Amino acid sequence: PEFITTYEIGAKTSWLDNRLRLNVAAFYSDHTDIQVSSLRGTAFKLTNAGAAEIKGFEIEMQATPLEGLELAVGFGYTDAEYSDFAGCDGTAAVPIDCDGNKVLLVPDYTLTSTVQYRRPLTGNLDYLIRGDYTRRGDRYDDVNNNPFSLNKAFGLLNGRLSLIGNDDQWEV
């Protein structure tokens, strides 16, 4: 079985009558007896990866500067590397050492941001305008960090316009 020991320190704060919230955290994880599934030729192979060190931090801020207007932003950084993964690929005669490689499927950073405005339109109806942007950093889809398995950073932008019953029972 896999084992993980994690240490985390942080703070959740609230300011200006809860109109501004700031949360910060730093973490360190020691992950042992990891099992990873990776594509080898035409089939997936389950491999014992040994160990990994995962460390990073997160920061989030949420603000309500005006009635109905909500702003949020978050950033996370993760440094996740295999610390004991000899023979991760290759043959028994020529094993490849993956110590120091990036952990499979873990982006090096994440970024989120949201702007939302909700106001009454009529006595029984509110309107909502919302925009979200998320970005994920580079990540590998293969344990040997083959350049062809690198998923480059990407971002997604979403928008939403809604009509909402003021009892929050329905939304269009």
mmCIF file of C-alpha atoms in Angstrom:
data_model
loop_
_atom_site.group_PDB
_atom_site.id
_atom_site.type_symbol
_atom_site.label_atom_id
_atom_site.label_comp_id
_atom_site.label_asym_id
_atom_site.label_seq_id
_atom_site.Cartn_x
_atom_site.Cartn_y
_atom_site.Cartn_z
ATOM 1 C CA PRO A 1 0.000 0.000 0.000
ATOM 2 C CA GLU A 2 0.976 3.611 -0.513
ATOM 3 C CA PHE A 3 1.791 5.836 2.460
ATOM 4 C CA ILE A 4 1.918 9.613 2.676
ATOM 5 C CA THR A 5 2.970 11.839 5.552
ATOM 6 C CA THR A 6 2.003 15.472 5.113
ATOM 7 C CA TYR A 7 2.890 18.584 7.093
ATOM 8 C CA GLU A 8 0.995 21.816 6.516
ATOM 9 C CA ILE A 9 1.049 25.246 8.090
ATOM 10 C CA GLY A 10 -1.168 28.136 7.170
ATOM 11 C CA ALA A 11 -3.573 30.839 8.150
ATOM 12 C CA LYS A 12 -7.144 31.738 7.287
ATOM 13 C CA THR A 13 -7.819 35.411 7.872
ATOM 14 C CA SER A 14 -10.795 37.705 7.543
ATOM 15 C CA TRP A 15 -10.680 41.496 7.379
ATOM 16 C CA LEU A 16 -12.996 44.486 6.955
ATOM 17 C CA ASP A 17 -16.132 42.838 8.405
ATOM 18 C CA ASN A 18 -15.544 39.666 6.334
ATOM 19 C CA ARG A 19 -15.393 41.633 3.079
ATOM 20 C CA LEU A 20 -11.779 40.529 2.541
ATOM 21 C CA ARG A 21 -10.446 37.039 3.202
ATOM 22 C CA LEU A 22 -6.859 35.939 2.766
ATOM 23 C CA ASN A 23 -5.742 32.326 3.181
ATOM 24 C CA VAL A 24 -2.159 31.064 2.917
ATOM 25 C CA ALA A 25 -0.661 27.612 3.356
ATOM 26 C CA ALA A 26 2.647 25.834 2.838
ATOM 27 C CA PHE A 27 2.964 22.059 2.705
ATOM 28 C CA TYR A 28 5.442 19.208 2.530
ATOM 29 C CA SER A 29 4.564 15.577 1.800
ATOM 30 C CA ASP A 30 6.692 12.448 1.904
ATOM 31 C CA HIS A 31 4.992 9.858 -0.319
ATOM 32 C CA THR A 32 6.313 6.269 -0.154
ATOM 33 C CA ASP A 33 5.509 2.970 -1.862
ATOM 34 C CA ILE A 34 3.904 4.855 -4.749
ATOM 35 C CA GLN A 35 2.312 2.863 -7.524
ATOM 36 C CA VAL A 36 2.027 4.482 -10.949
ATOM 37 C CA SER A 37 0.431 3.314 -14.157
ATOM 38 C CA SER A 38 2.172 4.340 -17.339
ATOM 39 C CA LEU A 39 2.020 3.438 -21.009
ATOM 40 C CA ARG A 40 4.765 1.041 -22.078
ATOM 41 C CA GLY A 41 4.554 0.198 -25.760
ATOM 42 C CA THR A 42 0.898 -0.604 -26.382
ATOM 43 C CA ALA A 43 -0.130 -1.467 -22.808
ATOM 44 C CA PHE A 44 -0.305 0.223 -19.425
ATOM 45 C CA LYS A 45 2.052 -1.119 -16.783
ATOM 46 C CA LEU A 46 1.701 -0.748 -13.016
ATOM 47 C CA THR A 47 5.076 0.103 -11.457
ATOM 48 C CA ASN A 48 6.260 0.610 -7.886
ATOM 49 C CA ALA A 49 7.739 4.090 -7.916
ATOM 50 C CA GLY A 50 9.398 4.083 -4.526
ATOM 51 C CA ALA A 51 9.096 7.585 -3.088
ATOM 52 C CA ALA A 52 8.373 11.205 -3.926
ATOM 53 C CA GLU A 53 8.761 14.576 -2.216
ATOM 54 C CA ILE A 54 5.960 17.066 -2.752
ATOM 55 C CA LYS A 55 6.202 20.608 -1.460
ATOM 56 C CA GLY A 56 4.582 23.899 -2.244
ATOM 57 C CA PHE A 57 2.306 26.702 -1.175
ATOM 58 C CA GLU A 58 -1.139 28.141 -1.860
ATOM 59 C CA ILE A 59 -2.567 31.616 -1.470
ATOM 60 C CA GLU A 60 -6.196 32.651 -1.909
ATOM 61 C CA MET A 61 -7.930 35.994 -1.661
ATOM 62 C CA GLN A 62 -11.665 36.727 -1.780
ATOM 63 C CA ALA A 63 -13.087 40.241 -1.668
ATOM 64 C CA THR A 64 -16.514 41.876 -1.724
ATOM 65 C CA PRO A 65 -15.645 45.525 -2.415
ATOM 66 C CA LEU A 66 -19.247 46.510 -3.333
ATOM 67 C CA GLU A 67 -22.629 44.978 -2.631
ATOM 68 C CA GLY A 68 -23.167 42.188 -5.162
ATOM 69 C CA LEU A 69 -19.578 42.234 -6.487
ATOM 70 C CA GLU A 70 -17.339 39.310 -5.582
ATOM 71 C CA LEU A 71 -13.684 38.972 -6.598
ATOM 72 C CA ALA A 72 -11.472 35.945 -5.986
ATOM 73 C CA VAL A 73 -7.975 34.905 -6.962
ATOM 74 C CA GLY A 74 -5.872 31.909 -6.013
ATOM 75 C CA PHE A 75 -2.396 30.664 -6.819
ATOM 76 C CA GLY A 76 -0.714 27.384 -5.963
ATOM 77 C CA TYR A 77 2.824 26.198 -6.607
ATOM 78 C CA THR A 78 3.824 22.537 -6.365
ATOM 79 C CA ASP A 79 7.291 21.025 -6.639
ATOM 80 C CA ALA A 80 6.664 17.264 -6.891
ATOM 81 C CA GLU A 81 9.601 14.993 -7.746
ATOM 82 C CA TYR A 82 10.345 11.295 -7.436
ATOM 83 C CA SER A 83 13.069 10.830 -4.834
ATOM 84 C CA ASP A 84 13.470 7.059 -5.232
ATOM 85 C CA PHE A 85 12.454 5.615 -8.588
ATOM 86 C CA ALA A 86 15.243 3.486 -10.063
ATOM 87 C CA GLY A 87 14.247 1.296 -12.991
ATOM 88 C CA CYS A 88 11.182 3.317 -13.928
ATOM 89 C CA ASP A 89 11.492 2.455 -17.592
ATOM 90 C CA GLY A 90 13.562 0.394 -19.922
ATOM 91 C CA THR A 91 14.601 -3.209 -19.631
ATOM 92 C CA ALA A 92 16.182 -5.086 -16.739
ATOM 93 C CA ALA A 93 19.542 -4.931 -18.577
ATOM 94 C CA VAL A 94 19.330 -1.156 -19.155
ATOM 95 C CA PRO A 95 17.052 0.410 -16.501
ATOM 96 C CA ILE A 96 16.334 4.120 -16.554
ATOM 97 C CA ASP A 97 16.594 6.019 -13.269
ATOM 98 C CA CYS A 98 13.733 8.495 -12.735
ATOM 99 C CA ASP A 99 15.011 9.977 -9.450
ATOM 100 C CA GLY A 100 14.424 13.733 -9.706
ATOM 101 C CA ASN A 101 11.752 13.434 -12.406
ATOM 102 C CA LYS A 102 8.503 15.336 -11.998
ATOM 103 C CA VAL A 103 5.638 13.335 -10.521
ATOM 104 C CA LEU A 104 3.142 12.100 -13.074
ATOM 105 C CA LEU A 105 0.151 14.407 -13.773
ATOM 106 C CA VAL A 106 1.059 17.126 -11.213
ATOM 107 C CA PRO A 107 1.121 20.669 -12.667
ATOM 108 C CA ASP A 108 3.820 22.963 -11.331
ATOM 109 C CA TYR A 109 1.286 25.747 -10.677
ATOM 110 C CA THR A 110 -2.416 26.533 -10.727
ATOM 111 C CA LEU A 111 -4.088 29.915 -10.999
ATOM 112 C CA THR A 112 -7.773 30.719 -10.553
ATOM 113 C CA SER A 113 -9.642 33.998 -10.714
ATOM 114 C CA THR A 114 -13.309 34.946 -10.603
ATOM 115 C CA VAL A 115 -15.334 38.120 -10.988
ATOM 116 C CA GLN A 116 -19.034 37.901 -10.203
ATOM 117 C CA TYR A 117 -21.751 40.551 -9.988
ATOM 118 C CA ARG A 118 -25.291 39.790 -8.776
ATOM 119 C CA ARG A 119 -28.045 42.369 -8.408
ATOM 120 C CA PRO A 120 -31.861 42.427 -8.259
ATOM 121 C CA LEU A 121 -33.602 42.900 -11.619
ATOM 122 C CA THR A 122 -37.180 42.837 -10.314
ATOM 123 C CA GLY A 123 -38.772 42.021 -6.963
ATOM 124 C CA ASN A 124 -38.519 38.260 -7.647
ATOM 125 C CA LEU A 125 -35.602 38.049 -10.052
ATOM 126 C CA ASP A 126 -31.827 38.648 -9.866
ATOM 127 C CA TYR A 127 -29.294 38.789 -12.683
ATOM 128 C CA LEU A 128 -25.772 37.440 -12.435
ATOM 129 C CA ILE A 129 -22.720 38.135 -14.584
ATOM 130 C CA ARG A 130 -19.676 35.934 -13.940
ATOM 131 C CA GLY A 131 -16.262 35.397 -15.474
ATOM 132 C CA ASP A 132 -13.716 32.741 -14.505
ATOM 133 C CA TYR A 133 -10.165 32.170 -15.627
ATOM 134 C CA THR A 134 -8.129 29.113 -14.663
ATOM 135 C CA ARG A 135 -4.617 28.206 -15.694
ATOM 136 C CA ARG A 136 -2.665 25.000 -15.123
ATOM 137 C CA GLY A 137 1.097 24.766 -15.450
ATOM 138 C CA ASP A 138 3.138 22.182 -17.317
ATOM 139 C CA ARG A 139 2.682 18.534 -16.362
ATOM 140 C CA TYR A 140 3.997 15.211 -17.605
ATOM 141 C CA ASP A 141 1.800 12.283 -18.624
ATOM 142 C CA ASP A 142 4.697 9.810 -18.406
ATOM 143 C CA VAL A 143 6.957 8.894 -15.460
ATOM 144 C CA ASN A 144 10.163 9.193 -17.475
ATOM 145 C CA ASN A 145 9.293 12.831 -18.313
ATOM 146 C CA ASN A 146 9.587 12.195 -22.037
ATOM 147 C CA PRO A 147 9.307 15.574 -23.833
ATOM 148 C CA PHE A 148 6.544 14.102 -26.001
ATOM 149 C CA SER A 149 4.453 13.470 -22.867
ATOM 150 C CA LEU A 150 4.686 17.079 -21.677
ATOM 151 C CA ASN A 151 1.341 18.852 -21.519
ATOM 152 C CA LYS A 152 2.186 22.521 -21.780
ATOM 153 C CA ALA A 153 0.489 25.089 -19.558
ATOM 154 C CA PHE A 154 -2.984 26.133 -20.644
ATOM 155 C CA GLY A 155 -5.750 28.456 -19.552
ATOM 156 C CA LEU A 156 -9.525 28.358 -19.711
ATOM 157 C CA LEU A 157 -11.804 31.390 -19.775
ATOM 158 C CA ASN A 158 -15.488 30.963 -18.940
ATOM 159 C CA GLY A 159 -18.352 33.416 -18.808
ATOM 160 C CA ARG A 160 -21.900 33.165 -17.560
ATOM 161 C CA LEU A 161 -25.040 35.294 -17.649
ATOM 162 C CA SER A 162 -27.922 34.085 -15.463
ATOM 163 C CA LEU A 163 -31.364 34.950 -14.241
ATOM 164 C CA ILE A 164 -31.969 33.668 -10.728
ATOM 165 C CA GLY A 165 -35.111 33.457 -8.647
ATOM 166 C CA ASN A 166 -34.469 35.523 -5.546
ATOM 167 C CA ASP A 167 -35.201 32.429 -3.430
ATOM 168 C CA ASP A 168 -32.223 30.685 -5.177
ATOM 169 C CA GLN A 169 -34.455 27.738 -6.113
ATOM 170 C CA TRP A 170 -33.851 28.070 -9.866
ATOM 171 C CA GLU A 171 -31.402 29.594 -12.342
ATOM 172 C CA VAL A 172 -31.414 30.023 -16.127
#
